[in-house]
Backbone as a ProteinNet text record, in pm:
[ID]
protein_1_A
[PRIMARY]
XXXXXXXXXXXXXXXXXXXXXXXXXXXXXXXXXXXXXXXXXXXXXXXXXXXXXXXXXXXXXXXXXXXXXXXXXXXXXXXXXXXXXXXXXXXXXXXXXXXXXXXXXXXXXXXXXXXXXXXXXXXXXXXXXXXXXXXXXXXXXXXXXXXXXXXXXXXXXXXXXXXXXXXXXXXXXXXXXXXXXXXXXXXXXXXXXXXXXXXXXXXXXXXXXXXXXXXXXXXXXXXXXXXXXXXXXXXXXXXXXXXXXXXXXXXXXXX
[TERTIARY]
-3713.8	-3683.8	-3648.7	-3729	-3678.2	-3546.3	-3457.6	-3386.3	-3346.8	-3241.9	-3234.8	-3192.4	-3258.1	-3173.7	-3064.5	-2993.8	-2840.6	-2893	-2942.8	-2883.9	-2926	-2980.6	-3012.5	-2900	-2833.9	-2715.8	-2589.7	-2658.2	-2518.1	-2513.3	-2359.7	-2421.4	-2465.6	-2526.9	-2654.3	-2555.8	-2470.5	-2405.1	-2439.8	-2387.6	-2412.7	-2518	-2653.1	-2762.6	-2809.4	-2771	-2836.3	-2757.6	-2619	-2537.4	-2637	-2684.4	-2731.7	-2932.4	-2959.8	-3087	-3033.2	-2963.6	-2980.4	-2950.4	-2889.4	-2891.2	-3030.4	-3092.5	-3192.2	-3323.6	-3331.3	-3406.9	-3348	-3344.9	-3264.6	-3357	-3378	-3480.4	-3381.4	-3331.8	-3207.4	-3255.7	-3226	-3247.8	-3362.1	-3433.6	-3605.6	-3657.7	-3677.9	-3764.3	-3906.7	-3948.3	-4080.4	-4126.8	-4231	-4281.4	-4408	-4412.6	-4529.8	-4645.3	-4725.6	-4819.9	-4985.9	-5000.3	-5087.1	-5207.5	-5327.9	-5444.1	-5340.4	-5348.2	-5294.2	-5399.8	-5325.5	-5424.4	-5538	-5649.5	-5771.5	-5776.2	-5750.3	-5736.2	-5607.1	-5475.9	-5364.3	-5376.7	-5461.1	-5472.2	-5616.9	-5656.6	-5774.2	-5720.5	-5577.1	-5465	-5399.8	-5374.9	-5297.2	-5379.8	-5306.2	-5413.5	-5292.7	-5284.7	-5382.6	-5335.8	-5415.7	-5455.2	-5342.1	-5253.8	-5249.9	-5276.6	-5281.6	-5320	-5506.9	-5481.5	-5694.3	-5720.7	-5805.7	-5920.7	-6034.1	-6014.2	-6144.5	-6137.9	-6267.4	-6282.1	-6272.8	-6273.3	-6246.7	-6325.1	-6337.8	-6443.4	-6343.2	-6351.4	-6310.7	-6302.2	-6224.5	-6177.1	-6298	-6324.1	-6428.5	-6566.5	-6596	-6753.5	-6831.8	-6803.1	-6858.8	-6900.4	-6761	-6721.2	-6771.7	-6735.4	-6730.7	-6682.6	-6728.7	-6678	-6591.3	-6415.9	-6327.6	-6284.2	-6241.5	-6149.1	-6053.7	-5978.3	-5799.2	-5737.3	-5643.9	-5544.2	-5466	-5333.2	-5271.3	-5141.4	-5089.8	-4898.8	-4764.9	-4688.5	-4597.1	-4514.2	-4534.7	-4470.9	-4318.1	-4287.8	-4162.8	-4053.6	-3928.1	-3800.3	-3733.6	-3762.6	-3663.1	-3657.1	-3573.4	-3564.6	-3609	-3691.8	-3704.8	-3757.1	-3701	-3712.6	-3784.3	-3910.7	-3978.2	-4041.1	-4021.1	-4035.7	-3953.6	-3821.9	-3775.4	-3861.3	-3914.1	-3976.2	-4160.3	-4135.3	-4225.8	-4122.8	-3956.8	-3962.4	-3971.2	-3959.8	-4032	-4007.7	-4106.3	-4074.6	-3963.3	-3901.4	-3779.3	-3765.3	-3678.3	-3655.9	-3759.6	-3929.4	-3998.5	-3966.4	-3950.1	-3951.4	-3851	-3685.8	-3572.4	-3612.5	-3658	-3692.1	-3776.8	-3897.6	-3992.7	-3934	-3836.1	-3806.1	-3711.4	-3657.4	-3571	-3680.4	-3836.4	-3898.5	-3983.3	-4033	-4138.1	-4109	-3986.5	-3977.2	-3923	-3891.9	-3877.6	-3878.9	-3996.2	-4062.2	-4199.8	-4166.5	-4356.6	-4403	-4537	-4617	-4710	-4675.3	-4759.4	-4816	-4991	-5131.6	-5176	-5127.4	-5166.9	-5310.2	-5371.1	-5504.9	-5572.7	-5504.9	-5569.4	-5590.7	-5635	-5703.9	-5784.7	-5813.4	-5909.7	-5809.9	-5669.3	-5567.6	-5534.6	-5567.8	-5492.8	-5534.9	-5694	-5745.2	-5685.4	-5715.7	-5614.9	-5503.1	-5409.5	-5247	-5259.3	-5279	-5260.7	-5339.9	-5422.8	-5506.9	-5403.2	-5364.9	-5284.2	-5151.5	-5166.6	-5030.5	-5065.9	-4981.6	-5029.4	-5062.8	-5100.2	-5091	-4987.2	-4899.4	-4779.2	-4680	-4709.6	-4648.3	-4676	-4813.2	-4884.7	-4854.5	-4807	-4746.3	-4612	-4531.1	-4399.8	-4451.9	-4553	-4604.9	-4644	-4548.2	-4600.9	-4611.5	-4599.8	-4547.1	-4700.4	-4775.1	-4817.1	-4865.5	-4872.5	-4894	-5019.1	-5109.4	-5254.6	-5245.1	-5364.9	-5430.7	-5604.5	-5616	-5758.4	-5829.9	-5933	-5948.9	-6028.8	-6083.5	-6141.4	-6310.8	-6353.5	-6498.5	-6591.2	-6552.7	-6678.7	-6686.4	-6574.4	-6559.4	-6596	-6616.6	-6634.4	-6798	-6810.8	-6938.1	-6981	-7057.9	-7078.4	-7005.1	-6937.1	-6852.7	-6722.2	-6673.7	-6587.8	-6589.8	-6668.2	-6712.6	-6679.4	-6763.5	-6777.2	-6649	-6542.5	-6431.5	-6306.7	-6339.3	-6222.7	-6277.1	-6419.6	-6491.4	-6435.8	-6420.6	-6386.9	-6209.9	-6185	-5995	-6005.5	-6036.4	-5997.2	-6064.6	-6166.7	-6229.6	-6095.3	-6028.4	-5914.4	-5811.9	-5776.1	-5673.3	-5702.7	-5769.9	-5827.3	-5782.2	-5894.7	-5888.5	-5752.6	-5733.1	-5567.3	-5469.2	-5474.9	-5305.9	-5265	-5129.4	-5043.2	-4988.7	-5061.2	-4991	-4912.8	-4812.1	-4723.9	-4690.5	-4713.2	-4682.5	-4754.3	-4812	-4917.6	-4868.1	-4889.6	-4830.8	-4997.9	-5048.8	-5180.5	-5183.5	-5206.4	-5200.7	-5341.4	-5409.6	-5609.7	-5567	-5674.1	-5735.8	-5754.7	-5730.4	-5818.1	-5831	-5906.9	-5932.1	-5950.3	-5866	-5820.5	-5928.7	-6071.1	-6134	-6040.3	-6078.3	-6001.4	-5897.6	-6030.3	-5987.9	-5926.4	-5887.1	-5802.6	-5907.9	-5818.2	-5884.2	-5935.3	-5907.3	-5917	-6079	-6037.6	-6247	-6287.6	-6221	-6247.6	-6260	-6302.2	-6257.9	-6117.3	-6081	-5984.1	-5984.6	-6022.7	-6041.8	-5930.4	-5943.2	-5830.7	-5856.2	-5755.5	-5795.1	-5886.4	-5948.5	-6067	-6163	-6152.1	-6303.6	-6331.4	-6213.4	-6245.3	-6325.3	-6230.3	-6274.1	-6423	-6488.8	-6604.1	-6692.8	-6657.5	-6698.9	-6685.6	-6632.4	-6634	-6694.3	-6705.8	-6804.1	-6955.9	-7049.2	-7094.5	-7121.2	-7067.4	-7027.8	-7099.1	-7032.4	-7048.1	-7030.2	-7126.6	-7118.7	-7067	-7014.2	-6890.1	-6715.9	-6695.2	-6602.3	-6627.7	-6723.5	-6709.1	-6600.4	-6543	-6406.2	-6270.4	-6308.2	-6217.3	-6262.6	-6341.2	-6428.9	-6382.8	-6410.1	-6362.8	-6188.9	-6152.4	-5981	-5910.6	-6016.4	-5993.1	-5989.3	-6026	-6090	-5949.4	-5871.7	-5716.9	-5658	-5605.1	-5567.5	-5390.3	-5302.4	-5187.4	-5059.1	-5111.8	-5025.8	-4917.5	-4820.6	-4705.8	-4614.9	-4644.5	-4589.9	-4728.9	-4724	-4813.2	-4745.6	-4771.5	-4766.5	-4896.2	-4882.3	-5056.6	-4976.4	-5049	-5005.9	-5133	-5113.1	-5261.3	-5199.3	-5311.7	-5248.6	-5364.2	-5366.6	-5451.7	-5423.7	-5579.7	-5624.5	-5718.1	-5742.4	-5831.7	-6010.7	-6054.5	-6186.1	-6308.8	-6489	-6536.6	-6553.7	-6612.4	-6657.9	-6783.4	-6749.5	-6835.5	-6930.1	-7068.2	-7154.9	-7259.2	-7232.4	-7335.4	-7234.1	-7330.8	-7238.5	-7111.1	-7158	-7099.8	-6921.1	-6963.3	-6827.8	-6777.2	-6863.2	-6795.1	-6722.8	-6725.9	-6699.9	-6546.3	-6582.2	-6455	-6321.4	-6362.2	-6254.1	-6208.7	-6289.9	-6216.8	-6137.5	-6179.3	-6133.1	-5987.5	-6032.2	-5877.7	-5791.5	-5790.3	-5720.3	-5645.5	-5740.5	-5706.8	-5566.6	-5595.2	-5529.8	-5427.1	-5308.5	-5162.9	-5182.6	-5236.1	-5232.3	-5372.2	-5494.3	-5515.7	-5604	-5611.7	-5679.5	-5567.3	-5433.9	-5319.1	-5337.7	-5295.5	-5282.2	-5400.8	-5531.8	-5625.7	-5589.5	-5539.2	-5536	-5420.2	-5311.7	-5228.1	-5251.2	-5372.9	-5412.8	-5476.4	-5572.3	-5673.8	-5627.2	-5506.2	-5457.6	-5356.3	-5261	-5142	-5127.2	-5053.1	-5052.2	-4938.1	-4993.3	-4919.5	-4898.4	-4994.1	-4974.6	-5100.2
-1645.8	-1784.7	-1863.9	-1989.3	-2090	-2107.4	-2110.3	-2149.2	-2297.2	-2327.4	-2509	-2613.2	-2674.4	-2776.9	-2745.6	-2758.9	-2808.8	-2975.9	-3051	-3185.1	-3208.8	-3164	-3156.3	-3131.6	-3004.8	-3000.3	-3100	-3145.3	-3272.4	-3360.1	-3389.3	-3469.9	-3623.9	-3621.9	-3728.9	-3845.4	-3877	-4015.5	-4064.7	-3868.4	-3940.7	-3955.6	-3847.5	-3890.2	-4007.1	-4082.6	-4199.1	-4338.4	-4305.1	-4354.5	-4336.1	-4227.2	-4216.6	-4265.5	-4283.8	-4327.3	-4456.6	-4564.8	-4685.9	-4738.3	-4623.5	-4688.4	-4655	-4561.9	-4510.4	-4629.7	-4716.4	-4766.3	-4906.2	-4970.4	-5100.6	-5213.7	-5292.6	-5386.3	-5505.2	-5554	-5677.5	-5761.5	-5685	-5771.2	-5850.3	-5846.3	-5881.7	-5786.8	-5866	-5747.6	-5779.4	-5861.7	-5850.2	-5787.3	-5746.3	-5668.5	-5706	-5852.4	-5853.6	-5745.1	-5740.5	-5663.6	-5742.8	-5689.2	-5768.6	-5688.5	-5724.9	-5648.5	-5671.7	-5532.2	-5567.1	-5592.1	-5644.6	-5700.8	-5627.8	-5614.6	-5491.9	-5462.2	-5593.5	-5536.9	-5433.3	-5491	-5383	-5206.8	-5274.8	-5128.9	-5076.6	-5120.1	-5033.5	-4971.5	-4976.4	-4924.3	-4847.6	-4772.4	-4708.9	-4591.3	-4489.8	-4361.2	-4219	-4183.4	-4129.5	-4228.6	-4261.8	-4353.8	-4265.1	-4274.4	-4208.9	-4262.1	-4389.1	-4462	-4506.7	-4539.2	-4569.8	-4658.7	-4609.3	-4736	-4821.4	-4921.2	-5052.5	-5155.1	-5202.5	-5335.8	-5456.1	-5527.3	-5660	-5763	-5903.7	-5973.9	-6093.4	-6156.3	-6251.3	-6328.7	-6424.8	-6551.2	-6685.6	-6676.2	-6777.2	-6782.7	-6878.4	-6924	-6725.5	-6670.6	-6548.8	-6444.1	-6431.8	-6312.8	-6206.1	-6178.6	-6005.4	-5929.5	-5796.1	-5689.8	-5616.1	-5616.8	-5502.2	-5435.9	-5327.7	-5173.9	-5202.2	-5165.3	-5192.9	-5105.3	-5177.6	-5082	-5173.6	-5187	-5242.9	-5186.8	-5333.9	-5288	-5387.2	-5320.9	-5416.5	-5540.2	-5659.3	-5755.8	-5821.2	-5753.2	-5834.2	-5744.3	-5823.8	-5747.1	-5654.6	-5570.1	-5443.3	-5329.9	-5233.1	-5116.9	-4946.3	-4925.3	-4822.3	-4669.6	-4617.2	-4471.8	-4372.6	-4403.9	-4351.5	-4164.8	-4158	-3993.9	-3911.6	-3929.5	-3837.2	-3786.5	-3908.7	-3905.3	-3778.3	-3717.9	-3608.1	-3454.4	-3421.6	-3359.4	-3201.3	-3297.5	-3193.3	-3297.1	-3193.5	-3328.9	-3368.1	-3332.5	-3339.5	-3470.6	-3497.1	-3597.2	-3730.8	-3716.1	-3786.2	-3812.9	-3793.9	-3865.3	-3924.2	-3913	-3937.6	-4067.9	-4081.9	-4210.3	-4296.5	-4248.9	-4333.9	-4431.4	-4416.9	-4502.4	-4566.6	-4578.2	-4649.3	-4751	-4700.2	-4777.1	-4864.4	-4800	-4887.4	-4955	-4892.8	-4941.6	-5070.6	-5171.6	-5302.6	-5409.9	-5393.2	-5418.2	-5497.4	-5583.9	-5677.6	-5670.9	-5633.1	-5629.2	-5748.7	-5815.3	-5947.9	-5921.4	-5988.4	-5942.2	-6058.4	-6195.8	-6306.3	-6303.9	-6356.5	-6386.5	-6233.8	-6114.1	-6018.5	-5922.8	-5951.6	-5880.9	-5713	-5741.1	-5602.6	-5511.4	-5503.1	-5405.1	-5349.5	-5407	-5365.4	-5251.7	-5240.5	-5098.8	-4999.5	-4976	-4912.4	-4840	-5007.6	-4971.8	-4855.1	-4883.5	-4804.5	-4695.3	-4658.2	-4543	-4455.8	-4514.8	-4406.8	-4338.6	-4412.5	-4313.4	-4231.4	-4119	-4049.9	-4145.6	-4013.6	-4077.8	-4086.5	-4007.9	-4015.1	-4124.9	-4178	-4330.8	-4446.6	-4399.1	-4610.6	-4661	-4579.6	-4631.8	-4679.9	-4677	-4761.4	-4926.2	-4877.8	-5034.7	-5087.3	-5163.7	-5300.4	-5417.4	-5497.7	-5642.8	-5651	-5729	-5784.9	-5914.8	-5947.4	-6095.4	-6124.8	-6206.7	-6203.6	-6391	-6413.8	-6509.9	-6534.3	-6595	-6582.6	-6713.7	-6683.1	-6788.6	-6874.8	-7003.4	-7087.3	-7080.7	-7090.5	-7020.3	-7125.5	-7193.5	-7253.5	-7252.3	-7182.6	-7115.3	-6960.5	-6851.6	-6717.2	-6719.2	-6587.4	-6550.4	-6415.3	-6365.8	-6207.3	-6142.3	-6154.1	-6027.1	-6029.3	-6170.7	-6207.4	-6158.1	-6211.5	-6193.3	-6005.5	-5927.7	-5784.1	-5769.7	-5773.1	-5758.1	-5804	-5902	-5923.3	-5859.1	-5806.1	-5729.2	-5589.8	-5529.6	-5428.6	-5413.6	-5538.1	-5494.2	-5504.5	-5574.6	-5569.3	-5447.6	-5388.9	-5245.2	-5206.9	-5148.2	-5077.7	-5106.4	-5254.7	-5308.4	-5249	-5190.7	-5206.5	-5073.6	-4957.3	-4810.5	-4751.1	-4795.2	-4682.8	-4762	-4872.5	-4906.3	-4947.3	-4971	-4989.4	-5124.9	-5274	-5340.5	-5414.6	-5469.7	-5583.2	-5699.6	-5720.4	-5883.9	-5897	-6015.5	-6083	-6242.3	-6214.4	-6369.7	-6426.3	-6514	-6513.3	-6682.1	-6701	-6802	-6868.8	-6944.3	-7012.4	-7125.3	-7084.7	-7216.6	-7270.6	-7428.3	-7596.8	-7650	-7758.9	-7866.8	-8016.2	-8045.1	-8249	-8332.2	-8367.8	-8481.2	-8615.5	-8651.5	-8768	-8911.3	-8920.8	-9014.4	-8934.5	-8810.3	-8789.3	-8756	-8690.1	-8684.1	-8733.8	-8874.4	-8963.4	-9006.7	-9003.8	-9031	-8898.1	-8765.1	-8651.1	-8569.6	-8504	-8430	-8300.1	-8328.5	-8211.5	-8090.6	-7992	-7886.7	-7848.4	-7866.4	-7727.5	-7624.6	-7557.1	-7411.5	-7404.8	-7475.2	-7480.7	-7466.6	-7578.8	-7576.6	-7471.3	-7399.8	-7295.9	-7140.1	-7174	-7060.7	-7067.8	-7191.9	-7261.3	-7160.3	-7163.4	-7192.2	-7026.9	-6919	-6810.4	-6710.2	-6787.9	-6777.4	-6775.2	-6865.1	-6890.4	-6803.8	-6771	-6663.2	-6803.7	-6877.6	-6950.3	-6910.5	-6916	-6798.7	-6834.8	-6971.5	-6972.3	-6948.1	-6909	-6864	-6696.6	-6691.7	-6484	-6407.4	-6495.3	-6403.8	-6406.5	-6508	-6498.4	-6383.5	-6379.6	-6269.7	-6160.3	-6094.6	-6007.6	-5960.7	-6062.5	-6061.2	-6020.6	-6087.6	-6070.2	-5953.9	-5846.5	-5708	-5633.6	-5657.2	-5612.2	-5599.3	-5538.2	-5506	-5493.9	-5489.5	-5481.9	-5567.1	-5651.2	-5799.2	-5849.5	-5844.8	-5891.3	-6017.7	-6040.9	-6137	-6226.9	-6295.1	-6405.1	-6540.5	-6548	-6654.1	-6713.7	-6868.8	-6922.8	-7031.5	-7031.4	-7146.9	-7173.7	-7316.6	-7346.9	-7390.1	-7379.5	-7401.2	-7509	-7623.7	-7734.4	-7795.9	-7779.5	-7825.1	-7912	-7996.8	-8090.5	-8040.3	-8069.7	-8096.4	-8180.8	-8168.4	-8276.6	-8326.8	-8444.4	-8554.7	-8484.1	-8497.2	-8414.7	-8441.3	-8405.6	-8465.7	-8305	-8245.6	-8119.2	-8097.1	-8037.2	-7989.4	-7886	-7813.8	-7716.7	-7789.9	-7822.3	-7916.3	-7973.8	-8043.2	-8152.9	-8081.6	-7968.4	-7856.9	-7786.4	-7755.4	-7714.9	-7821.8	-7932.7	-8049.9	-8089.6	-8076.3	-8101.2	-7949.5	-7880.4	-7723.1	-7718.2	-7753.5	-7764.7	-7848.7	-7940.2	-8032.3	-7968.8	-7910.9	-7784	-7719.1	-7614.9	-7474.6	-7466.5	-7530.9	-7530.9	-7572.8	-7634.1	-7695	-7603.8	-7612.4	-7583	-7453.3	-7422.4	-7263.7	-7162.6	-7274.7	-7167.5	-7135.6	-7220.4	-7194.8	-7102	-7136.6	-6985.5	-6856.2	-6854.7	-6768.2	-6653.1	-6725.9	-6704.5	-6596.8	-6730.9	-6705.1	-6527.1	-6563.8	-6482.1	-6283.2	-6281.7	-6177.2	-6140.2	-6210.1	-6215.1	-6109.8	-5971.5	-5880.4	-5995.7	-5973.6	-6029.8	-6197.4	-6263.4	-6448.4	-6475.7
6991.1	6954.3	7080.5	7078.3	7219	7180.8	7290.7	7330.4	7347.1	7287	7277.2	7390.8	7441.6	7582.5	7573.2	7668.1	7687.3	7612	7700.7	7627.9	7531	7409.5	7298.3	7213.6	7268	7223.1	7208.5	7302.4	7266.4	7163.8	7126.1	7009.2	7035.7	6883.1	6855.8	6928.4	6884.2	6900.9	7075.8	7147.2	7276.3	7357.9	7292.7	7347.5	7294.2	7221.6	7171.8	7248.3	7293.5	7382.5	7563.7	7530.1	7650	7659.4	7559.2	7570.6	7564.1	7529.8	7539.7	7700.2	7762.2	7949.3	7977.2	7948.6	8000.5	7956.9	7831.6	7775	7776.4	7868.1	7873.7	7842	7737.3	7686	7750.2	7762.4	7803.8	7680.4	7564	7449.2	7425.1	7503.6	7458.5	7351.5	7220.3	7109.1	7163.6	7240.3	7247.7	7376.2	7370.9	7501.2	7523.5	7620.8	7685.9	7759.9	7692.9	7770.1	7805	7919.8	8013.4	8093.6	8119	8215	8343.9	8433.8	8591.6	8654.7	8768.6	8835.2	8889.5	8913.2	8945.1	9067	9154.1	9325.3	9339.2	9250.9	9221.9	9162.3	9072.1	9008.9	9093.2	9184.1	9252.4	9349.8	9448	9513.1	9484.5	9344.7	9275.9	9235.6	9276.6	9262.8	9228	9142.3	9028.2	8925.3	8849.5	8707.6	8618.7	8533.7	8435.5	8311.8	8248	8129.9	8138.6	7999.6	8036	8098.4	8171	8236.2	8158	8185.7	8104	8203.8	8160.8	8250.5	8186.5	8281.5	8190.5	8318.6	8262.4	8345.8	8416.5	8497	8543.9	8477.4	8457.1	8397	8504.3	8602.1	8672.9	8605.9	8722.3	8704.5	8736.6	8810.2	8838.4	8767.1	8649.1	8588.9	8611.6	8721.5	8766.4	8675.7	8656.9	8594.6	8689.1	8651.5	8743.8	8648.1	8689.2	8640.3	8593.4	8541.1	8535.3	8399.8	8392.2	8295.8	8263.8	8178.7	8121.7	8194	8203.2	8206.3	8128	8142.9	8057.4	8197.5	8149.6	8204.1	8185.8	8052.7	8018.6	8167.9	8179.2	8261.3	8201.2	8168.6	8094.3	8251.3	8156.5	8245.1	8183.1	8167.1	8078.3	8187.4	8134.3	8224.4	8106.3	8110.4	8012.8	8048.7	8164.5	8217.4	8137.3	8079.3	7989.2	7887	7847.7	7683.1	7730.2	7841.7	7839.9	7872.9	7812.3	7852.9	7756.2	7587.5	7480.5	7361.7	7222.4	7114.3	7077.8	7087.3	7001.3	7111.1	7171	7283.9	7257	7263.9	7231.6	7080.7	7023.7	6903	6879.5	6983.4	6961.2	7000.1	7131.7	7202.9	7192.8	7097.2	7067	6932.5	6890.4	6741.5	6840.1	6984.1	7040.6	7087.6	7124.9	7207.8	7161.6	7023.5	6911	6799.8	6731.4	6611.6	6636.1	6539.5	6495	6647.7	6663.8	6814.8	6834.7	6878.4	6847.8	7021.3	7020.9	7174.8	7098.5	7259	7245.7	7339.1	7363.7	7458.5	7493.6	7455.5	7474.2	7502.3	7588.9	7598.1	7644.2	7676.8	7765.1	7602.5	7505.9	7426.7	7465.4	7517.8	7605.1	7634.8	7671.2	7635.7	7586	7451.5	7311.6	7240.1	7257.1	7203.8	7321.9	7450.5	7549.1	7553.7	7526.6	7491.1	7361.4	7276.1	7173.2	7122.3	7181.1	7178.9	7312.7	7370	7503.9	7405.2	7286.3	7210.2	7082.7	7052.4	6996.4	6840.8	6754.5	6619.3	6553.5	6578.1	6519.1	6550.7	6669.5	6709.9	6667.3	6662.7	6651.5	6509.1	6348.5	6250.9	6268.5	6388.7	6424.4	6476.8	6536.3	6549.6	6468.6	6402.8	6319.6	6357.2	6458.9	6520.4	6611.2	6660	6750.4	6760.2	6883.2	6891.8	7010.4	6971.3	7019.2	7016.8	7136.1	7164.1	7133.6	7045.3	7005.6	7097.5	7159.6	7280.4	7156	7186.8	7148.4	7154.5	7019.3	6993.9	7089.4	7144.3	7240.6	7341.1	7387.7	7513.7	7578	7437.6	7419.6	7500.3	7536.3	7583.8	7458.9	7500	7395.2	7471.2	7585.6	7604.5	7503	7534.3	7439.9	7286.5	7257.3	7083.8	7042.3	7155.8	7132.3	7151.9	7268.8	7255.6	7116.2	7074.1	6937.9	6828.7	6828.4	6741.8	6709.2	6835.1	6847.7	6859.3	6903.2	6851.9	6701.2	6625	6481.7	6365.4	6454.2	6418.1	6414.1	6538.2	6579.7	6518.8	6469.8	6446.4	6264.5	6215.4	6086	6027.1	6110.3	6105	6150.1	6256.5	6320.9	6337.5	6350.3	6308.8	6154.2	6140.1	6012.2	6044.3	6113.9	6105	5968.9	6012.6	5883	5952.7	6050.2	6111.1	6207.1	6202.1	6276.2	6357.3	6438.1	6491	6582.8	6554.4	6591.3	6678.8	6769.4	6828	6887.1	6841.8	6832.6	6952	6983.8	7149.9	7026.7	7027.2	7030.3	7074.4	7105.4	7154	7138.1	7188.8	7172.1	7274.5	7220.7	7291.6	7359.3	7406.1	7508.1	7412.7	7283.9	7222.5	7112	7099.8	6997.4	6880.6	6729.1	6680	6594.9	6565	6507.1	6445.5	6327.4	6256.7	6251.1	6319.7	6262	6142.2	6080.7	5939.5	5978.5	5879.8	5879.4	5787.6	5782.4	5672.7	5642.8	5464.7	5430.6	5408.2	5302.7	5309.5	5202.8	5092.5	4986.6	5103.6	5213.2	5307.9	5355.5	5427.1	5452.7	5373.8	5309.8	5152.7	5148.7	5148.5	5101.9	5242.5	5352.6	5523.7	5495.5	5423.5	5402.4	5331.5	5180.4	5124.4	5161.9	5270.4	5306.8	5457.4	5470	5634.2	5765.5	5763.3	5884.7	6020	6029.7	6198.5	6289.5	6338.9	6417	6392.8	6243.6	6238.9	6216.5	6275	6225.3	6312.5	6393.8	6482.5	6312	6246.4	6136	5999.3	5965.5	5907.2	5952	6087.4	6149.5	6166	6156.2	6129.8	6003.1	5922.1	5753.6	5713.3	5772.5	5768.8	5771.8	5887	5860.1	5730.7	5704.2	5572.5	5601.7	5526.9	5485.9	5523.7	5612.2	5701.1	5581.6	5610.2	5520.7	5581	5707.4	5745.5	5838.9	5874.8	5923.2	5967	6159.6	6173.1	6265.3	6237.5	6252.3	6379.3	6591.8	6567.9	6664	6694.6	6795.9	6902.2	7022.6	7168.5	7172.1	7193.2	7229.2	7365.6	7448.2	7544.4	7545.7	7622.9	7666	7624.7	7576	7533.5	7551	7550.7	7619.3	7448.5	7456.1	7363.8	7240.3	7135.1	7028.7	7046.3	7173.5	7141.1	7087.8	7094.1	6991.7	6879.1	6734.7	6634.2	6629.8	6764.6	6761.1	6869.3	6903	6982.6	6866.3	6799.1	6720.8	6606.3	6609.3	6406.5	6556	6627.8	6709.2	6719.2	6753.4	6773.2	6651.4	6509.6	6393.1	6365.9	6370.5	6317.7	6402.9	6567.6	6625.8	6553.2	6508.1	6413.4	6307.6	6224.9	6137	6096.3	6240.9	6316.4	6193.5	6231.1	6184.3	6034.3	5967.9	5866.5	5752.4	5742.7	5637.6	5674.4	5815.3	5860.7	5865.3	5877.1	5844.5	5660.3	5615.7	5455.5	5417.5	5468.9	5436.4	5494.2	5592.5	5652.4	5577.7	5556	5453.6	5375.4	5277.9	5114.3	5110.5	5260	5285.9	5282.8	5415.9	5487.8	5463.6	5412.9	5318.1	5239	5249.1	5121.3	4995.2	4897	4782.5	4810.2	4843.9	4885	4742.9
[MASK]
+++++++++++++++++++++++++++++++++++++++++++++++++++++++++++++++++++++++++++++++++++++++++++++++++++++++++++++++++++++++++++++++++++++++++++++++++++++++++++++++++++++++++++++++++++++++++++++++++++++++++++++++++++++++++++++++++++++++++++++++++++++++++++++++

């Protein structure tokens, strides 16, 4: 029979006294997580989390390497949590549970982040928080990427709260003389599978969301002169108001 740690032996009260120095969040429940930088992570040798690429944000979009890291200021001394299970599992309900990881715009992490943990972890994750870029701005790399988080987001995780934050866009003169959809239009725009909202289709696919929040980040926009500009600058209008209430109606367990 193994033989039990010494600090195992100690009692619970004080290893749990003693994982909270070791695991110092400074009261942030949220935990930014972010692509590092690729010239950074091309300096850093040996890799231990996955590698993916991701493309430049420029006119260029290069394909670089990288990996994901956490940005928020905490202090976490996460080397314990390999030194057997027992320990890992003590520390992982200190490190995941009632805990939201937000990915803001770096989406391409998120299958990464959470495939680097076992299975027995990723049902503590319930919370995340995402940036859905603005559909007239997406390329197909784009598109394949939110495709494939909400595959992931569908099959292996257990989310219950969603905090979802949509690019729009405000033309110069506002949106004034625009249409505004509610959530019937939408319903309607679903029914129908309108192919510039299929990043929402694809979202819909999530299953068990118990909490939901909807908000929009609006930026500057050019002048509706194609349909597809012009269905974006009203839809940005939308966001908060009746793409929230579908969204709701839609993803909502029990709404």
């Amino acid at each position: 029979m193994t033989e039990q740690s010494p600090f195992l032996r100690v009692p619970s009260e004080i290893r749990l006294m003693i994982y909270s120095l070791l695991f110092d969040d400074h009261n942030e429940r949220t935990f930014e997580i972010r692509n590092q930088d690729p010239e950074i992570y091309k300096r850093r040798d040996p890799h231990a989390r996955t590698q993916y690429r991701v493309l430049g944000r420029d006119l260029v979009r290069q394909s670089k390497a990288t990996t994901y890291h956490l940005v928020t200021d905490v202090e976490l001394h996460v080397s314990i949590m390999r030194v057997n299970r027992k320990i890992y599992e003590e520390t992982a309900h200190i490190l995941y549970v009632n805990r939201a990881f937000s990915f803001g715009r770096d989406i391409e992490a998120i299958v990464p982040f959470f495939s680097d943990m076992t299975t027995q972890t990723r049902p503590m994750i319930q919370e995340i928080a995402l940036v859905k870029q603005g559909s007239v701005y997406t390329r197909d790399y784009d598109r394949c990427e939110w495709s494939g988080v909400c595959d992931f987001l569908k099959d292996s995780m257990q989310l219950r709260r969603l905090k979802l934050t949509v690019e729009g866009g405000r033309p110069s003169l506002g949106w004034e003389g625009l249409p505004k959809y509610s959530a019937s239009d939408f319903k309607t725009l679903l029914n129908v599978r309108y192919e510039p909202l299929e990043w929402v289709w694809e979202l819909l696919s999530i299953k068990g969301i118990r909490n939901l929040a909807v908000e929009s980040e609006i930026h500057h926009c050019p002048p509706s002169h194609s349909s597809a500009m012009a269905f974006f600058a009203a839809f940005s209008s939308s966001i908060e108001k009746g793409f929230s209430e579908f969204l709701h109606s839609e993803l909502v367990v029990g709404a």
